[in-house]
XYZ file of C-alpha atoms in Angstrom:
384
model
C 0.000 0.000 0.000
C 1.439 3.447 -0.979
C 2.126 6.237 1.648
C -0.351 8.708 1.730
C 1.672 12.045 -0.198
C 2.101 15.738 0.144
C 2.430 18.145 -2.034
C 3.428 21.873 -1.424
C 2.597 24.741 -3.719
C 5.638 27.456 -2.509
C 8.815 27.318 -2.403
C 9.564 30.508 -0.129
C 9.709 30.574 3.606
C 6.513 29.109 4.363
C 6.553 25.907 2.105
C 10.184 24.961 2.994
C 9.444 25.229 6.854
C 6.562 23.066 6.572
C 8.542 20.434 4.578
C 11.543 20.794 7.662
C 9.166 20.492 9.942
C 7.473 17.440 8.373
C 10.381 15.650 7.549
C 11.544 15.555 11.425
C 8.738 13.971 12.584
C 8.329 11.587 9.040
C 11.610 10.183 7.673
C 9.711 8.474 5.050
C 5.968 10.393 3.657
C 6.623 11.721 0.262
C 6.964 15.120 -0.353
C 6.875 17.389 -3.632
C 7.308 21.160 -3.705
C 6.195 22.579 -6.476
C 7.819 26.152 -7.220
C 7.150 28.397 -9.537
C 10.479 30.025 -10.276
C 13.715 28.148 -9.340
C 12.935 26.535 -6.079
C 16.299 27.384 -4.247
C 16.262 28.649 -0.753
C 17.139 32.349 0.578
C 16.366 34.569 3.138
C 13.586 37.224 1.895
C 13.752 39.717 4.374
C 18.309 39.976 4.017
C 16.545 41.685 0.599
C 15.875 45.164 2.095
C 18.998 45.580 3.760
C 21.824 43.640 1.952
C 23.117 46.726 0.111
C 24.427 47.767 3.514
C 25.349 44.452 4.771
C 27.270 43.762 1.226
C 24.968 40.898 0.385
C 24.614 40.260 -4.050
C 21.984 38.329 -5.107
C 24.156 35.068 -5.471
C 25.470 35.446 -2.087
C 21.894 35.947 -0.372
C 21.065 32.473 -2.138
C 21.504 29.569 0.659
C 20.821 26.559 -1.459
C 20.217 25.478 -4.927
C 17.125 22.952 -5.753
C 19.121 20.272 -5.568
C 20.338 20.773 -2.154
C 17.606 21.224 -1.192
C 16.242 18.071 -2.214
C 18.802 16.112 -1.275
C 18.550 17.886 2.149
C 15.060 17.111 2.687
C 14.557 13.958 0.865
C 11.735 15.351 -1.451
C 10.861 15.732 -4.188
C 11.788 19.942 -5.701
C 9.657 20.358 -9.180
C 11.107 24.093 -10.317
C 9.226 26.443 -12.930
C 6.040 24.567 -12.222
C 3.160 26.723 -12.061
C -0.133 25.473 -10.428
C -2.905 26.735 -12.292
C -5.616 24.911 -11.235
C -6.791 21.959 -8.228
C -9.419 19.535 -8.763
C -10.878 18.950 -5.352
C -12.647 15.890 -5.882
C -9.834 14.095 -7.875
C -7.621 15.345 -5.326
C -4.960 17.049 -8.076
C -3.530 19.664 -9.062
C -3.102 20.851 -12.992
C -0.154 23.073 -13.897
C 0.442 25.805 -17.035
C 2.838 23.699 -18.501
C 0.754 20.805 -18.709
C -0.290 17.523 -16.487
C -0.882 16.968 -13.319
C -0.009 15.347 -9.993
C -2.310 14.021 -7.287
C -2.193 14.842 -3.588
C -3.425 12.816 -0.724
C -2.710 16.540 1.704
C -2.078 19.244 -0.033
C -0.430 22.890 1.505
C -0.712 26.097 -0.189
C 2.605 28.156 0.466
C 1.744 30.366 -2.325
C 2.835 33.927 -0.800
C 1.574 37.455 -1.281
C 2.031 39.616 -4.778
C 2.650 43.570 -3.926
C 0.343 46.113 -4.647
C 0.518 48.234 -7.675
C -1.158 51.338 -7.350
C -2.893 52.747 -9.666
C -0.886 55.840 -11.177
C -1.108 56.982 -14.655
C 1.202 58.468 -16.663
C 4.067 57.690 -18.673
C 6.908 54.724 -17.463
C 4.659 53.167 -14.362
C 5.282 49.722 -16.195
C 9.030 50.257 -15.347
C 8.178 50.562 -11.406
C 10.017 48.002 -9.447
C 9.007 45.726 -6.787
C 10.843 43.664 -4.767
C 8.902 40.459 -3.666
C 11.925 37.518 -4.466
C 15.428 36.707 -5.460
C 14.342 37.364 -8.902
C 13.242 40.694 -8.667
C 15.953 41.767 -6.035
C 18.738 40.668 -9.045
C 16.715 42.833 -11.540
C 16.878 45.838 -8.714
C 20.460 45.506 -8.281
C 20.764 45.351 -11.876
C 18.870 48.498 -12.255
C 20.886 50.372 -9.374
C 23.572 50.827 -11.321
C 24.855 54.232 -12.300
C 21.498 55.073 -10.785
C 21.853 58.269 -8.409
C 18.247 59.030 -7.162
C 15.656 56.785 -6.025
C 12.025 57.164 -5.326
C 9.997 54.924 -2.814
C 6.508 54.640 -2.704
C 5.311 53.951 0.518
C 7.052 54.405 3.943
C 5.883 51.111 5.487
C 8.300 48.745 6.937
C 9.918 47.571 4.061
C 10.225 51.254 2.360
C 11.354 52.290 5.106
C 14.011 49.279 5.017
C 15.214 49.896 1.765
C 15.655 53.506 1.936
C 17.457 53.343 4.979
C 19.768 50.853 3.045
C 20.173 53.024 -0.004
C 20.557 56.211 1.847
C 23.625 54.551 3.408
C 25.039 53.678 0.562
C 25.259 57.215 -0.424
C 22.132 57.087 -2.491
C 19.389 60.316 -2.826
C 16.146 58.506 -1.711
C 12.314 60.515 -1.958
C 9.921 58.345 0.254
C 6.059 59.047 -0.212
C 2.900 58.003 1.188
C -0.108 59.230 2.215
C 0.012 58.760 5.511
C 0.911 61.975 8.276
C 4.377 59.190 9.477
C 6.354 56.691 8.257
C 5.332 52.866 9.810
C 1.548 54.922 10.315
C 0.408 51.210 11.118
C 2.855 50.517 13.782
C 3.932 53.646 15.597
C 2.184 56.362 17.601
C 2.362 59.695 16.290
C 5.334 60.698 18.573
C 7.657 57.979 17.982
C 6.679 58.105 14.332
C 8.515 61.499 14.377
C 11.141 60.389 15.693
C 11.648 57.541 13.565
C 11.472 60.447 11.036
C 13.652 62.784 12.242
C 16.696 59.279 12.562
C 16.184 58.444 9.226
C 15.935 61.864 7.918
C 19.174 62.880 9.315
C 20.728 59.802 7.443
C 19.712 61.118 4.128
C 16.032 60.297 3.749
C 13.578 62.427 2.312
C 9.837 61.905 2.962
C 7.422 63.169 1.139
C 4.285 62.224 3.613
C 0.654 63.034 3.761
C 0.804 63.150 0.243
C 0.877 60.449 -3.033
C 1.951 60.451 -6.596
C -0.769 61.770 -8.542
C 1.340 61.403 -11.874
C 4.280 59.907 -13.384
C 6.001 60.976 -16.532
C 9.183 59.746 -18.118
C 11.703 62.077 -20.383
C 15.178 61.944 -21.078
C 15.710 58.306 -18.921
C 14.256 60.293 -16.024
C 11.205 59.494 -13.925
C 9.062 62.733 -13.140
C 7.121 62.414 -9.768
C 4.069 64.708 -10.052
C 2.122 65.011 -6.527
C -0.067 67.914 -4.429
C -1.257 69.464 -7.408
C 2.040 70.186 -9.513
C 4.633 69.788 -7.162
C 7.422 67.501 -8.650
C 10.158 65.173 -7.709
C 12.780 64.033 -10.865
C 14.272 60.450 -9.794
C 16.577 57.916 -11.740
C 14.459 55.137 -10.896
C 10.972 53.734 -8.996
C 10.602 51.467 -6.225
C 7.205 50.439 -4.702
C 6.311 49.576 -1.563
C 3.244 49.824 -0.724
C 2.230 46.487 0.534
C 1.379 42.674 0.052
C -1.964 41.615 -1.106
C -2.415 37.374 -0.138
C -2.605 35.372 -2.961
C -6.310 33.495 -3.096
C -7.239 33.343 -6.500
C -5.889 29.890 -7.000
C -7.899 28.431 -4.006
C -10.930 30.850 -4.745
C -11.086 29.171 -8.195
C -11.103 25.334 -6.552
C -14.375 26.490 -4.534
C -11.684 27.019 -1.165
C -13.253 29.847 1.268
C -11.253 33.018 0.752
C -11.370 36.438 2.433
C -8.277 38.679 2.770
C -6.536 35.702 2.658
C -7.597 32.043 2.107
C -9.410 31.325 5.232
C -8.213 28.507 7.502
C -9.078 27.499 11.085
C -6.564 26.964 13.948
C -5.076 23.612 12.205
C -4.121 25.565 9.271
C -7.090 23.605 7.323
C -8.669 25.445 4.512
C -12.531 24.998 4.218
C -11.867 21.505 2.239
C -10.636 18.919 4.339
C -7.305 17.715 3.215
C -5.979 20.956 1.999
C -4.027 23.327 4.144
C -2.819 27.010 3.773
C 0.016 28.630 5.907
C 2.587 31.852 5.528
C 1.534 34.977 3.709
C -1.219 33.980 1.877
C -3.422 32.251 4.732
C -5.914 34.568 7.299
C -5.913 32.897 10.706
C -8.728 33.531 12.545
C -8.828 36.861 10.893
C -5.694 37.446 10.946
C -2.816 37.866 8.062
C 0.409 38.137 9.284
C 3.347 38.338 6.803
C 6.432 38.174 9.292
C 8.727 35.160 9.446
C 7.473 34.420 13.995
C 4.411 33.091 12.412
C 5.333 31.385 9.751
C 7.644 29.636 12.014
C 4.924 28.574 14.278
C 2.342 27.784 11.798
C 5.071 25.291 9.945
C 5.820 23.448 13.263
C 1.604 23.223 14.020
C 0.347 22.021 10.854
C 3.908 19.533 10.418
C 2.696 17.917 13.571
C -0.870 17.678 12.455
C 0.253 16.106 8.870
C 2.428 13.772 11.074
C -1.233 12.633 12.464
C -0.873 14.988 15.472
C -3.390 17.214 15.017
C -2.292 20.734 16.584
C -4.031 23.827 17.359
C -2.300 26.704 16.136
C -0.591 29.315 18.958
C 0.987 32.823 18.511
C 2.707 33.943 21.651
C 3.650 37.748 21.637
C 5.466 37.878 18.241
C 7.760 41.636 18.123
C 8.903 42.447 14.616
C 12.591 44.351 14.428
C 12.521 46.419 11.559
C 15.856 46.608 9.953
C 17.092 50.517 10.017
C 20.164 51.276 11.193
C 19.891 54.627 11.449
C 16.620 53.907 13.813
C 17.099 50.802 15.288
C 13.263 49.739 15.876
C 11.315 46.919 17.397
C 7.628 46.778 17.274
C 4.415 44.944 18.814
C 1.266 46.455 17.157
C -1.241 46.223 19.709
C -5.010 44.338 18.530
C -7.134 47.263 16.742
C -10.307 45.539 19.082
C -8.385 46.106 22.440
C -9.523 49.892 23.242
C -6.893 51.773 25.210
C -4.334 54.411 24.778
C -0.238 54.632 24.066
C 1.595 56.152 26.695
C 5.118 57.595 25.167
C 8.414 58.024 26.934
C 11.357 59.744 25.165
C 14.612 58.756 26.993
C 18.245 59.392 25.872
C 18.729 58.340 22.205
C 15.824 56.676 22.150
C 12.020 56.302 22.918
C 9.900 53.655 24.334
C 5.581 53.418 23.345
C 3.430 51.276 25.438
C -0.002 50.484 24.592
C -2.155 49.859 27.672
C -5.901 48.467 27.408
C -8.559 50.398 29.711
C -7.563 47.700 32.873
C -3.956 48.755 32.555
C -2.571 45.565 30.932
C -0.094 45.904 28.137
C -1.337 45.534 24.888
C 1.701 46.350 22.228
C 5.082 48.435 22.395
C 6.961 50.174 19.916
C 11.036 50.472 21.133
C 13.400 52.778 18.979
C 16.699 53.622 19.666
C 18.373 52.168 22.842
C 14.874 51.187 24.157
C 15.221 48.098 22.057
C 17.224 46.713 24.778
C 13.454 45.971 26.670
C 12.156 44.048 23.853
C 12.615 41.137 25.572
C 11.128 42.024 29.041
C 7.939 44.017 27.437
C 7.416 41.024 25.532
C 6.899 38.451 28.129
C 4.382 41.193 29.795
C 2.086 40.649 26.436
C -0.948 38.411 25.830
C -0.489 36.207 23.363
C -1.865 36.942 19.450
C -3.825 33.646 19.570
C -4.045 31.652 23.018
């Protein structure tokens, strides 16, 4: 009698922990990961600061496909695009044609950015950085590039323009919000998160966005608040990660932000599971590596036949700028309270206290970071 199989769609973070996992507790279930691109394994979030750090694009790679295979004893099928799963036959179809059956199947499948919507001349030629492959086309595109413009001042825009700023690069940050990080920091530490990174060479263009982009002469023209205009070498965007779902929407899977899956990781169909960026936990989509780290461990176990509830302690984030050295624990937006903000030398420390008095989230920057640790065991966790 054959072994029951798994297959994983995703070869990124989420679909590689799950196979670790798995293979710990099951020397012998096979495994295929399907990939869409080349299947080897890296590090995703060394791609917003490796400028600084001195990292290329080969040298941020950890292991080729077959390494990886030979690692985890699986089966690695690269440039194989899933385009469709046939729930009752229990298989998935791919764009290059045939098909492979599943007895469980996980859907690693990520997050694509979002494009906003700006007309205008030369917005095909925005960048985004999502993978390996489009960090190698970035760093292609860097060079004998002077001035850079980043749209959005989120934690990852903020990331990379702290690491092209300190490689001597002119950087032009914009986004509508009043701060950069407007999701994670209070007003008060958002200004002085501004003020660090300003005085390191960032300019940021807030409470404002690109209402126009032109291109003339090999030269991107930034048109925003009614005329006003910024002239940049080249375009990076930011702005944010939207789940993927359509693949799972298509197969009759429940989707909402993300594809909706209870506390085992399991989708609305029985034997299929969805972890990582693409997957909303009890509400929740959380596209930071803490979770998917938990989440592979959980839903290995329950594969294994252990079933597993899913747990997120308190999970800080650090974001990676130097010239702000930040940790963050957004706070639930259903706990009602209030931040209470302490400035201390070089640095500032936000705590976010519900109505009772018990702490909710913290945002550290500068030498506060040193209380990440402490605050952190003072925090409920994200899902008991």
């Amino acid at each position: 009698m054959n072994q029951p199989s798994v297959v994983v769609v995703g070869s990124g973070l989420a679909g590689y922990t799950v196979v670790r996992e798995l293979r710990k507790l099951d020397a012998a279930v096979p495994i295929t990961l399907l990939s869409a691109d080349h299947g080897s394994f890296y590090s995703k979030p060394m791609l917003s600061n490796a400028l600084a750090t001195g990292k290329t694009p080969d040298s941020i790679l950890s292991a080729g496909t077959m390494q990886m295979s030979g690692q985890l004893d699986i089966t690695v099928r690269p440039y194989t695009s899933v385009n469709a799963i046939d729930v009752a036959a229990g298989s998935v179809s791919f764009e290059e044609g045939g098909q492979l059956t599943y007895d469980r199947l996980v859907l690693a499948l990520g997050a694509d950015p979002i494009r906003l919507p700006i007309p205008g001349e030369g917005v095909d030629e925005i960048l985004s950085v999502n993978n390996l492959d489009d960090y190698r086309k970035f760093r292609e595109a860097l060079e004998s590039k002077r001035h850079i413009a980043i749209l959005g001042a989120g934690l990852i825009g903020c990331e990379f323009a702290n690491d092209l700023a300190a490689k001597g690069y002119q950087v032009s940050v914009f986004d509508l919000s009043p701060q950069p990080l407007g999701r994670l920091l209070p007003p008060e530490a958002g200004r002085f998160f501004r003020d660090k990174l300003t005085a390191a060479g960032v300019n940021f263009l807030l409470g404002t966005t690109v209402e126009r982009v032109s291109k003339e002469n090999g030269y991107y023209q930034l048109f925003y608040e009614g005329g006003k205009v910024v002239q940049a070498d080249m375009i990076l965007s930011a702005v944010g990660l939207r789940p993927r779902t359509r693949l799972a929407a298509v197969a009759g899977i429940q989707v909402n932000r993300g594809i909706a899956v209870n506390r085992y990781l399991q989708t609305s169909i029985q034997n299929i599971y969805a972890l990582g960026d693409c997957a909303e936990v009890e509400g929740k989509v959380l596209p930071f590596i803490l979770p998917i780290a938990h989440a592979g461990r959980a839903l290995a176990a329950t594969i294994a036949g252990n079933p597993t509830l899913l747990h997120y302690p308190a999970m800080p984030v650090m974001v990676k700028t130097p010239a702000c050295p930040t940790v963050v624990s957004p706070p639930d937006p259903a706990v009602q309270g209030e931040w209470e903000v302490v400035a201390i030398e070089n640095g500032m420390k936000a705590l976010y206290h519900d109505e009772a008095g018990n702490l909710h989230g913290f945002a550290l920057l500068g030498t506060a970071t040193v209380e990440r640790n402490t605050l952190a065991s003072r925090l409920p966790p994200v899902l008991a």
